[in-house]
mmCIF file of C-alpha atoms in Angstrom:
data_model
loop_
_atom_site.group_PDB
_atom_site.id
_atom_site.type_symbol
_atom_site.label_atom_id
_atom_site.label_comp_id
_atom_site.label_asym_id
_atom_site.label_seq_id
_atom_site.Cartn_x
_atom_site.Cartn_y
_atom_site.Cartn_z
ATOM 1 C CA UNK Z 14 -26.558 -47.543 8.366
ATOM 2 C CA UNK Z 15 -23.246 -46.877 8.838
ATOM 3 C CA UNK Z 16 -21.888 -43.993 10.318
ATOM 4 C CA UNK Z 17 -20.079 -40.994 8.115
ATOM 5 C CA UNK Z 18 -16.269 -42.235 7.774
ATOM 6 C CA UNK Z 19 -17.613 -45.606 6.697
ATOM 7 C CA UNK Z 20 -20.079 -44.010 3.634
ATOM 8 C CA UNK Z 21 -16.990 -41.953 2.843
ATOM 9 C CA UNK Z 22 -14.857 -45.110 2.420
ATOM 10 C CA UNK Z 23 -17.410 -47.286 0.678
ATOM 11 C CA UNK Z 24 -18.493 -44.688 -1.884
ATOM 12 C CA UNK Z 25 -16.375 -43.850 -4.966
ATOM 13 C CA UNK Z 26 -15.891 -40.349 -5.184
ATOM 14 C CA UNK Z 27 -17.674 -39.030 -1.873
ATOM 15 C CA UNK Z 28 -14.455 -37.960 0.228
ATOM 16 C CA UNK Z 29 -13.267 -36.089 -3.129
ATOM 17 C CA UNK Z 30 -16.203 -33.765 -2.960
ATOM 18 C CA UNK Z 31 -16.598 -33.216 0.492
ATOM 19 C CA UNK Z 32 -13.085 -32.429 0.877
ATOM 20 C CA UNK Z 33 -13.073 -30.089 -2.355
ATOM 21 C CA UNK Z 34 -16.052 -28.564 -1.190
ATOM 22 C CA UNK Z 35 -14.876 -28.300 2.633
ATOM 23 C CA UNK Z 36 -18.137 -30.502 3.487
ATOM 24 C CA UNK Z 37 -21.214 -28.761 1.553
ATOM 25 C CA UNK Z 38 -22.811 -30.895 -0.723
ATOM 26 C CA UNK Z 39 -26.312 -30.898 -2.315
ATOM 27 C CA UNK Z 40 -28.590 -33.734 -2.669
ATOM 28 C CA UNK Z 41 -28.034 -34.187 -6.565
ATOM 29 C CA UNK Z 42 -24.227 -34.349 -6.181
ATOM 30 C CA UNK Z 43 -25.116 -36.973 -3.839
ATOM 31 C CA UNK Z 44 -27.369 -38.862 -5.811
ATOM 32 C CA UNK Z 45 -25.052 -39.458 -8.637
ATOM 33 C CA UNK Z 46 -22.274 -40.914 -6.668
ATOM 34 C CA UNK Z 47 -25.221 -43.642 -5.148
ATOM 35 C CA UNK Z 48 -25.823 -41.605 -1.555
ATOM 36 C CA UNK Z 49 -29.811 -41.471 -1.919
ATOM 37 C CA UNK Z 50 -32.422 -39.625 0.137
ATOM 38 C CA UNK Z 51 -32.765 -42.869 2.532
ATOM 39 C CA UNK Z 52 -28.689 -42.787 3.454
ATOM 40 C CA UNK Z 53 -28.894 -38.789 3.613
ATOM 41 C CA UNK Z 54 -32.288 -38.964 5.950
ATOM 42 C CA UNK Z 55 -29.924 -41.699 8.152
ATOM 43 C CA UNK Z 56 -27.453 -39.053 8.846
ATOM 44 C CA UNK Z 57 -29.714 -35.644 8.990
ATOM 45 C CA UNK Z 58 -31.409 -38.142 11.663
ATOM 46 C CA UNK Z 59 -28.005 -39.395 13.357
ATOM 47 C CA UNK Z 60 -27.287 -35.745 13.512
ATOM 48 C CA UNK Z 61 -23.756 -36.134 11.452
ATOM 49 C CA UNK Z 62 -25.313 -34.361 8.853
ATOM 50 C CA UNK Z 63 -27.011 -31.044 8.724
ATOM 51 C CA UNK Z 64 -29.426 -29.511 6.070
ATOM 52 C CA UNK Z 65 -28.637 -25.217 4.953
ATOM 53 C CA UNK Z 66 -31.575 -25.604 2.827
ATOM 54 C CA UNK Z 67 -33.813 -27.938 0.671
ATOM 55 C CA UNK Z 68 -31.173 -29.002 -1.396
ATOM 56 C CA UNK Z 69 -27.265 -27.848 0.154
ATOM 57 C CA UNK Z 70 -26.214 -29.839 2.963
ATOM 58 C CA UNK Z 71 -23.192 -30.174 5.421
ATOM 59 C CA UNK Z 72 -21.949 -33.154 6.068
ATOM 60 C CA UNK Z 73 -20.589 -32.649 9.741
ATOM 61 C CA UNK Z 74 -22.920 -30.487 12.627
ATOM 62 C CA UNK Z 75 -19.803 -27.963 13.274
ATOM 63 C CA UNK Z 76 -19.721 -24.201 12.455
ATOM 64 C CA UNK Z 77 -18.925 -23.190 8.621
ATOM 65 C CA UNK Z 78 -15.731 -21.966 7.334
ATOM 66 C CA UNK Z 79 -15.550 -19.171 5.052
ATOM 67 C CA UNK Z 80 -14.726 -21.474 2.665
ATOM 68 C CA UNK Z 81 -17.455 -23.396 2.873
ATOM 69 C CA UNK Z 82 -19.781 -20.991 3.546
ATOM 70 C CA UNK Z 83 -18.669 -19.624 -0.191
ATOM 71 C CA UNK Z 84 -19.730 -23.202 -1.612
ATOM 72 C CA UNK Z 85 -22.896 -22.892 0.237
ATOM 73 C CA UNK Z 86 -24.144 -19.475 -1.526
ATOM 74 C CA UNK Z 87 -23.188 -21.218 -5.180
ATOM 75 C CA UNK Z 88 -24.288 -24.366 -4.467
ATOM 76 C CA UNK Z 89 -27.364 -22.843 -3.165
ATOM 77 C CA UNK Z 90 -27.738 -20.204 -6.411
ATOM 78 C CA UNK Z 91 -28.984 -21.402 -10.265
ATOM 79 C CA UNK Z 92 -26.171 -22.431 -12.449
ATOM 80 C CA UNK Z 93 -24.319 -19.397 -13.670
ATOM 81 C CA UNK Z 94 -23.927 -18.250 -10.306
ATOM 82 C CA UNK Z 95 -20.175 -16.762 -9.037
ATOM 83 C CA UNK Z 96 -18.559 -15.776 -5.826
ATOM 84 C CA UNK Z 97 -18.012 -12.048 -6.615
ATOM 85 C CA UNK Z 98 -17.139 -8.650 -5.495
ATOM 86 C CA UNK Z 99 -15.311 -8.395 -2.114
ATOM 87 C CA UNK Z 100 -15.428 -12.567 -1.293
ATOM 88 C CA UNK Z 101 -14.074 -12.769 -5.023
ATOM 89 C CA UNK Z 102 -11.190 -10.663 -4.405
ATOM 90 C CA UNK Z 103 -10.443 -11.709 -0.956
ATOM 91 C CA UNK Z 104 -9.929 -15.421 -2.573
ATOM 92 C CA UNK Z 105 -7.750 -13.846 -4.890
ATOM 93 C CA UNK Z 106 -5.716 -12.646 -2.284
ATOM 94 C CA UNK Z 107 -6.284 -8.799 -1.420
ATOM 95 C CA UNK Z 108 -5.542 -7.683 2.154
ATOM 96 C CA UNK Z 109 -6.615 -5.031 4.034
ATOM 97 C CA UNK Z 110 -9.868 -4.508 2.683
ATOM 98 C CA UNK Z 111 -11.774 -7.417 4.434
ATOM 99 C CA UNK Z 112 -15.849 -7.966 4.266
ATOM 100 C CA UNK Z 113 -17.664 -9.930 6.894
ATOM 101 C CA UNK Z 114 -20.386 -11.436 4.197
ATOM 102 C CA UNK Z 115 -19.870 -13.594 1.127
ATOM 103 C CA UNK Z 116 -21.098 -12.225 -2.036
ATOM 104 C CA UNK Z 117 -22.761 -14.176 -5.003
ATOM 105 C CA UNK Z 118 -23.782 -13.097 -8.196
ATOM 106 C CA UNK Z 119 -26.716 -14.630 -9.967
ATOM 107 C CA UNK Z 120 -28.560 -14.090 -12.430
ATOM 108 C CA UNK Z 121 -31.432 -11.611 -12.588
ATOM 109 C CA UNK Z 122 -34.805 -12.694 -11.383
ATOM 110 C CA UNK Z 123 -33.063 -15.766 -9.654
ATOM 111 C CA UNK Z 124 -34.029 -17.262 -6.240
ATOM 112 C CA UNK Z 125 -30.887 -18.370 -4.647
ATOM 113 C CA UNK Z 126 -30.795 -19.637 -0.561
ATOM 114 C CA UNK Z 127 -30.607 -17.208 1.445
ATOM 115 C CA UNK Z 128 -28.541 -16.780 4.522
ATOM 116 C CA UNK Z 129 -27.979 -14.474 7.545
ATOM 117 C CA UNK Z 130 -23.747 -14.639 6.596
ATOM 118 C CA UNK Z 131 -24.942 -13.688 2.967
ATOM 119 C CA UNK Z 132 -25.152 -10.933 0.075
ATOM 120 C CA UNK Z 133 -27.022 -11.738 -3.429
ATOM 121 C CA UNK Z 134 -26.733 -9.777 -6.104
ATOM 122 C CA UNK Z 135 -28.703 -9.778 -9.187
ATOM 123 C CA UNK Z 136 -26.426 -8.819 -12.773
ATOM 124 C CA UNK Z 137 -27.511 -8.930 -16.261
ATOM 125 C CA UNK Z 138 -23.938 -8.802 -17.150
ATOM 126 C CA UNK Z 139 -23.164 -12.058 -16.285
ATOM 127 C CA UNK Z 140 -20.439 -13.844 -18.608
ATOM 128 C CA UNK Z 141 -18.702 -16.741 -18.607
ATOM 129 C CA UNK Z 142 -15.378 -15.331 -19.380
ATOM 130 C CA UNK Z 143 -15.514 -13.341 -16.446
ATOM 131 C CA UNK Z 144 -15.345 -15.939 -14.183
ATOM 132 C CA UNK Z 145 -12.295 -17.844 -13.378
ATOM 133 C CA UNK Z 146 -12.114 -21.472 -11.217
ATOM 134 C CA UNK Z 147 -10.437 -21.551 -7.653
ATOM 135 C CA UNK Z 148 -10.196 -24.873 -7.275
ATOM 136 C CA UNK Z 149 -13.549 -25.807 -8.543
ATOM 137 C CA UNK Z 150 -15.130 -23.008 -7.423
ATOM 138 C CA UNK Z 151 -16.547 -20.139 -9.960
ATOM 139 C CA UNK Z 152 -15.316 -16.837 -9.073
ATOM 140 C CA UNK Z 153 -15.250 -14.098 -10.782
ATOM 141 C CA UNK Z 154 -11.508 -12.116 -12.321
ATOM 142 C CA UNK Z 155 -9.876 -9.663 -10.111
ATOM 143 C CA UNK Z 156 -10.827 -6.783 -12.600
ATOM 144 C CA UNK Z 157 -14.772 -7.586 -12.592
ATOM 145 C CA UNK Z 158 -15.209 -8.182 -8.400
ATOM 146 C CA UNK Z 159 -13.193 -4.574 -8.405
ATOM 147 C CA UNK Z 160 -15.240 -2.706 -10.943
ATOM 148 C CA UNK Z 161 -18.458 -4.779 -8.857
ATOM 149 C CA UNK Z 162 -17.378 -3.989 -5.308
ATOM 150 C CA UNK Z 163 -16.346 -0.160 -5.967
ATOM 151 C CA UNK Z 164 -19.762 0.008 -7.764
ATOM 152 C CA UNK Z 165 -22.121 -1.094 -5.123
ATOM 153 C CA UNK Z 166 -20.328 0.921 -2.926
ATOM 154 C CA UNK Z 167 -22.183 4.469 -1.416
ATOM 155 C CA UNK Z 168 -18.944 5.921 -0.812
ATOM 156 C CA UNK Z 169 -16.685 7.539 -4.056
ATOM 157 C CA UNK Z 170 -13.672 7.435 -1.356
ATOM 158 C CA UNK Z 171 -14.124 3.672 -1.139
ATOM 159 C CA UNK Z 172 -14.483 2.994 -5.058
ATOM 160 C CA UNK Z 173 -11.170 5.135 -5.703
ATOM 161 C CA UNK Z 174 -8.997 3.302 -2.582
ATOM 162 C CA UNK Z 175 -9.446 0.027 -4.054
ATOM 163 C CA UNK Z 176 -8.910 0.528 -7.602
ATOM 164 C CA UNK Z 177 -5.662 1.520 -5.811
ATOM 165 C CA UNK Z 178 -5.133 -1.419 -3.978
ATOM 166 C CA UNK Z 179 -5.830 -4.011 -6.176
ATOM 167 C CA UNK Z 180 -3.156 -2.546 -8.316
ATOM 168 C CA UNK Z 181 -0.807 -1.624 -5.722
ATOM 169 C CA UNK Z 182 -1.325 -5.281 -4.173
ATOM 170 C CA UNK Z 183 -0.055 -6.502 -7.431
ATOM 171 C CA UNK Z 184 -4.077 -8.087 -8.253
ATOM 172 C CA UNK Z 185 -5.114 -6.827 -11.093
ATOM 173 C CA UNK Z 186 -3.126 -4.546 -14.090
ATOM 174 C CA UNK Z 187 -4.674 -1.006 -14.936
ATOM 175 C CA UNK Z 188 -5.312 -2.000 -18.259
ATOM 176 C CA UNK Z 189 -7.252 -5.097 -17.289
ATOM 177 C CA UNK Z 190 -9.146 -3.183 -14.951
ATOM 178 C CA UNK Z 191 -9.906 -0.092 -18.264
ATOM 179 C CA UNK Z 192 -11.237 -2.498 -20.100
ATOM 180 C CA UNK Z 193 -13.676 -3.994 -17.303
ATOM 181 C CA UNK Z 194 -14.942 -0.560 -16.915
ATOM 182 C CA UNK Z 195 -15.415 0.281 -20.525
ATOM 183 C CA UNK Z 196 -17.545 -3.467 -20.311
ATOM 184 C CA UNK Z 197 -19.807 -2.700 -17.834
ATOM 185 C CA UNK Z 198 -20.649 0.487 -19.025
ATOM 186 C CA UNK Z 199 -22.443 2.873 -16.748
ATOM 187 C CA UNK Z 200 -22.167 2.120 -13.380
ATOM 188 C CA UNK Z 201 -22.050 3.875 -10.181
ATOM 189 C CA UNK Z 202 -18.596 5.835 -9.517
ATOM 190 C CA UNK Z 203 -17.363 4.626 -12.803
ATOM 191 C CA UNK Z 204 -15.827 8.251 -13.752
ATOM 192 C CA UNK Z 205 -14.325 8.020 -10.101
ATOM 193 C CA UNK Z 206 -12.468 4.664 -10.325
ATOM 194 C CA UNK Z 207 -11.171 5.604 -13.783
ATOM 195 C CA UNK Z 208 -10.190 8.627 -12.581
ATOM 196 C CA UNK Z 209 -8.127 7.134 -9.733
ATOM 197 C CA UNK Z 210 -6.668 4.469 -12.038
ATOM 198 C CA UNK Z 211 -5.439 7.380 -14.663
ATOM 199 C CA UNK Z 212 -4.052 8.965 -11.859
ATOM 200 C CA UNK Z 213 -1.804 5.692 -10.345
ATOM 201 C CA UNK Z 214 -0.635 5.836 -14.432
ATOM 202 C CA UNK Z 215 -0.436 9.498 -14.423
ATOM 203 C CA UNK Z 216 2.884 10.416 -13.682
ATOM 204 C CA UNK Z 217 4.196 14.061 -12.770
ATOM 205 C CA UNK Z 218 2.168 15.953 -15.203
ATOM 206 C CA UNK Z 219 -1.199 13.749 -13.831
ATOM 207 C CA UNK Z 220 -4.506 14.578 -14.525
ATOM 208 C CA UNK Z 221 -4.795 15.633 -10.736
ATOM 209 C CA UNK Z 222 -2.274 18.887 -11.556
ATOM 210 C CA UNK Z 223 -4.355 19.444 -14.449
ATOM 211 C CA UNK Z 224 -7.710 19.461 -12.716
ATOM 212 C CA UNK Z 225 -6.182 21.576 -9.794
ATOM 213 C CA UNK Z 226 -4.874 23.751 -12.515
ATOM 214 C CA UNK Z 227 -8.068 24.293 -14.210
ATOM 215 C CA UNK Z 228 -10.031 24.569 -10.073
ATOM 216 C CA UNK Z 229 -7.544 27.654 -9.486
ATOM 217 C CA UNK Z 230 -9.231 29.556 -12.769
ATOM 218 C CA UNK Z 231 -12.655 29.212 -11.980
ATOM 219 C CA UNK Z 232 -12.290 29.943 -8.472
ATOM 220 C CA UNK Z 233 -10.712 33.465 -9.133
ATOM 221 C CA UNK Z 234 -6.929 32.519 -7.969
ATOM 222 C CA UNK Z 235 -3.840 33.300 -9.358
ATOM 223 C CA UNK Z 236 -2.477 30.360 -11.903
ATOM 224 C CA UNK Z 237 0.231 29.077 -10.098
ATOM 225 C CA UNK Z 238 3.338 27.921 -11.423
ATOM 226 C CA UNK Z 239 3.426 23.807 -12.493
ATOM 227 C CA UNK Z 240 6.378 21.405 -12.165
ATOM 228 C CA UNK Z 241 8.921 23.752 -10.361
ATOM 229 C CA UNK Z 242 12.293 22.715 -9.470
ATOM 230 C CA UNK Z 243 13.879 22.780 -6.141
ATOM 231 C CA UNK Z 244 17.352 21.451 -4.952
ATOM 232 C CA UNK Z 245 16.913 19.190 -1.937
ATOM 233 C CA UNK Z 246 19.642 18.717 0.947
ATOM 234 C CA UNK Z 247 21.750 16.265 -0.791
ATOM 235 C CA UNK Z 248 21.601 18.962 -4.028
ATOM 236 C CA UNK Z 249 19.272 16.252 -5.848
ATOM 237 C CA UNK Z 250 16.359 18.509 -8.394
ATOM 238 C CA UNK Z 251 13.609 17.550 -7.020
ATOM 239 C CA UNK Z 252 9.993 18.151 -8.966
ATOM 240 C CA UNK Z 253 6.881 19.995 -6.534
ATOM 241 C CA UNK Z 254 3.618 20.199 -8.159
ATOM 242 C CA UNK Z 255 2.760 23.339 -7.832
ATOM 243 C CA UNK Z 256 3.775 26.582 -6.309
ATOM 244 C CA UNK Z 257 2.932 30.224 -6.018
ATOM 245 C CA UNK Z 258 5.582 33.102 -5.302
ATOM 246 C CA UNK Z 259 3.937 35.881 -3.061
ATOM 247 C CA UNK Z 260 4.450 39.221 -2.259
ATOM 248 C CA UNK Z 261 7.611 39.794 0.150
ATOM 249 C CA UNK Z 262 9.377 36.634 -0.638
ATOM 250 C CA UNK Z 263 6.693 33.936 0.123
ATOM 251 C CA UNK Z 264 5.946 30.711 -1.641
ATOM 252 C CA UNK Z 265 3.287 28.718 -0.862
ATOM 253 C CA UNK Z 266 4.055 24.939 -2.124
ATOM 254 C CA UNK Z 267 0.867 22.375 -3.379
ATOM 255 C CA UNK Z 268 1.490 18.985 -3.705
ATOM 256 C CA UNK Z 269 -1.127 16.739 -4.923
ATOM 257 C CA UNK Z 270 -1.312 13.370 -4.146
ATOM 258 C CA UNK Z 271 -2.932 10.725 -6.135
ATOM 259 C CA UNK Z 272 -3.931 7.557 -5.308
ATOM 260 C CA UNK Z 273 -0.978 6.067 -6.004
ATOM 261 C CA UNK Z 274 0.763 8.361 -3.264
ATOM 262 C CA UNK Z 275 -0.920 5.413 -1.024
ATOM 263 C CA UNK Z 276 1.347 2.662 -1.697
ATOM 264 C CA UNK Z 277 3.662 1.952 1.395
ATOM 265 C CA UNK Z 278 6.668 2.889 -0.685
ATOM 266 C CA UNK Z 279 6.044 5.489 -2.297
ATOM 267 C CA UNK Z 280 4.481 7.245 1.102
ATOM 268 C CA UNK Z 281 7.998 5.944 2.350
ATOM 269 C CA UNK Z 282 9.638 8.119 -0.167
ATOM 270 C CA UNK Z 283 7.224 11.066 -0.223
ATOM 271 C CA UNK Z 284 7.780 11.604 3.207
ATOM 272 C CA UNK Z 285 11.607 11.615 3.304
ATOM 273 C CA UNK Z 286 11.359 13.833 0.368
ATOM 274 C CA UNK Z 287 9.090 16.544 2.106
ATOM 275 C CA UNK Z 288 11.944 16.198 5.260
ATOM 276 C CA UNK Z 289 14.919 16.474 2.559
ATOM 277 C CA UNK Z 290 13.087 19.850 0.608
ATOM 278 C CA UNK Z 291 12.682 20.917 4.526
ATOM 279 C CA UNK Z 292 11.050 24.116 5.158
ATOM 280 C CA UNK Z 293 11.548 27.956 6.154
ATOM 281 C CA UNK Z 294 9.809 30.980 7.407
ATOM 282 C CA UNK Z 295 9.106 31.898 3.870
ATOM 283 C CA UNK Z 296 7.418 28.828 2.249
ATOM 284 C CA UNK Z 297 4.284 27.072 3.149
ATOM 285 C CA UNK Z 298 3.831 23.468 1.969
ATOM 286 C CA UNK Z 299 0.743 21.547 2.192
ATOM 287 C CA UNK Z 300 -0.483 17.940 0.345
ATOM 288 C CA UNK Z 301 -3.660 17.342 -1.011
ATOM 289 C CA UNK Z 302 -5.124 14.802 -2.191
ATOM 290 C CA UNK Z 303 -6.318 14.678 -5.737
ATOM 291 C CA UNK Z 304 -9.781 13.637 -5.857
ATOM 292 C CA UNK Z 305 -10.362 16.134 -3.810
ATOM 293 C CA UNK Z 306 -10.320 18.820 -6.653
ATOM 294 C CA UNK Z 307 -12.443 17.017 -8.332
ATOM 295 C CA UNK Z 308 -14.712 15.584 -5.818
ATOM 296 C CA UNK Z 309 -14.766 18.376 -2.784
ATOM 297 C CA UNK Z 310 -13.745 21.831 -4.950
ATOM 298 C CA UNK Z 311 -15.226 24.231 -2.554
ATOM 299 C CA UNK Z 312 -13.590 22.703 0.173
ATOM 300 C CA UNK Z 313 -10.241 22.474 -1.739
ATOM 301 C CA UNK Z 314 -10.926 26.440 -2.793
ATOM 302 C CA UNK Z 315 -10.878 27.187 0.764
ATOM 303 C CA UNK Z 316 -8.453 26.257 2.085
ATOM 304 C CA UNK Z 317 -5.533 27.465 -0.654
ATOM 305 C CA UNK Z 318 -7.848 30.797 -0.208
ATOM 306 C CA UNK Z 319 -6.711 30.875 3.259
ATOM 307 C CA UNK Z 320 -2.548 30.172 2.259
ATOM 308 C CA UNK Z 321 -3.013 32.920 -0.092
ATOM 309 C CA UNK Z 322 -4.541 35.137 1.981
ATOM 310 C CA UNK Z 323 -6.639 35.677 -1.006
#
């Protein structure tokens, strides 16, 4: 038998696939280029080869890549099956939010490999055009491994953050990632990760000044007054959220920050704004951040309670 850069050479098509699939094959991929079970027994016996399961192999006895180990879990998984959630949008490129496992989706009721490096996750919702191919590989869009990963996640904080990276990473478009939302219909911390995404869109008069707005009435404290205008040090009119004038002078300054406060330059800017407004023995300024009004109101209650002396 001869040995694995000779079987490469001599059969059409076999250096192709292992170099497209970063050396995981399965048997049946095999079979139809001419490599059959007593050539793959030759090289699981030479040890060049390795077996991950019944059918998925590796054709060299080194460690796996994650690339490879992505091919595993859908070469492993029934037909239909796509990289998804976190793996899905760490092939498409978003930083800063890395995930040790690879996640598959597959069909429900399926009975994909299984690995100690992997995540399966059963979906009734799975469609064809929400998958995409990266480099032969199925994968699903930016906007559904988003909506997926923020859903399966325990933590509201988490969903919101990376609805606002994958748009602030330039991934996925707000719009795209509305209409995923409105496709999967209910799904955990799907009011959250709207939320978050209405608030990148939102502007000055957000939905976050409206909620804190509305969290002021029913917790007894005085309206305050939306939008005012300030002069900063280089006489620019500059826009606060909200404010409250108080007895002997006082004003006590809210902004709210929403998600979209998190991008690097627009915390740049936020930051030399707060130094420009400055501050004095008569105004109190404090940032908040907006889900918290909606998400943590007792908390948020508090603590303007205790700048109003209230």
């Amino acid at each position: 038998m001869t040995g694995s850069r000779e079987v490469y050479v001599s059969v059409d098509g076999l250096r192709e696939l292992v170099d497209r699939q970063h050396g995981v094959v399965t048997r049946s991929q095999l079979s139809r280029l001419g490599v059959g079970p007593p050539e793959v027994a030759c090289h699981l016996a030479a040890l060049r080869w390795r077996a991950l399961s019944e059918q998925v192999l590796v054709t060299h006895r080194g460690p796996l890549t994650r690339a490879a180990r992505r091919w595993a879990a859908v070469l492993g998984a029934p037909a239909g099956s796509v990289i998804g959630a976190w793996s899905a949008l760490e092939v498409g490129g978003l930083e800063g939010w890395h995930r040790d496992p690879i996640h598959v989706v597959v069909p429900r009721g399926a009975y994909p490999d299984r690995h100690p490096w992997l995540v399966v996750h059963e979906s009734r919702r799975l469609r064809e055009e929400d998958a995409v191919d990266a480099g032969g590989l199925p994968v699903h869009s930016i906007a559904r491994a988003a909506v997926d990963a923020g859903a399966w996640q325990r933590s509201w904080r988490t969903a919101a953050g990376l609805m606002a990276a994958v748009v602030q990473q330039r991934l996925g478009a707000t719009d795209d990632l509305f209409a995923m939302l409105d496709t999967v219909g209910k799904v955990r911390h799907r009011k959250v990760m709207r939320l978050a995404l209405a608030d990148i869109v939102g502007g000055a008069d957000s939905l976050a000044e409206i909620d804190f707005a509305r969290l002021c009435r029913r917790g007894g404290l005085p309206e305050p007054a939306r939008q005012a205008v300030r002069t900063d040090a280089r006489g620019r009119r500059r826009f606060l959220d909200v404010e409250w004038r108080l007895p002997g002078g006082r004003r006590f300054v809210v902004e709210i920050d929403g998600v979209g406060h998190l991008e690097r330059d627009r915390w740049y800017d936020d930051l030399l704004r707060d130094a420009e407004l400055g501050a004095d023995a008569a105004t109190v300024r404090i940032r908040l951040p907006a889900m918290a009004a909606r998400y943590e109101p007792e908390r948020v209650l508090a603590v303007v309670r205790r700048h109003l002396g209230w």
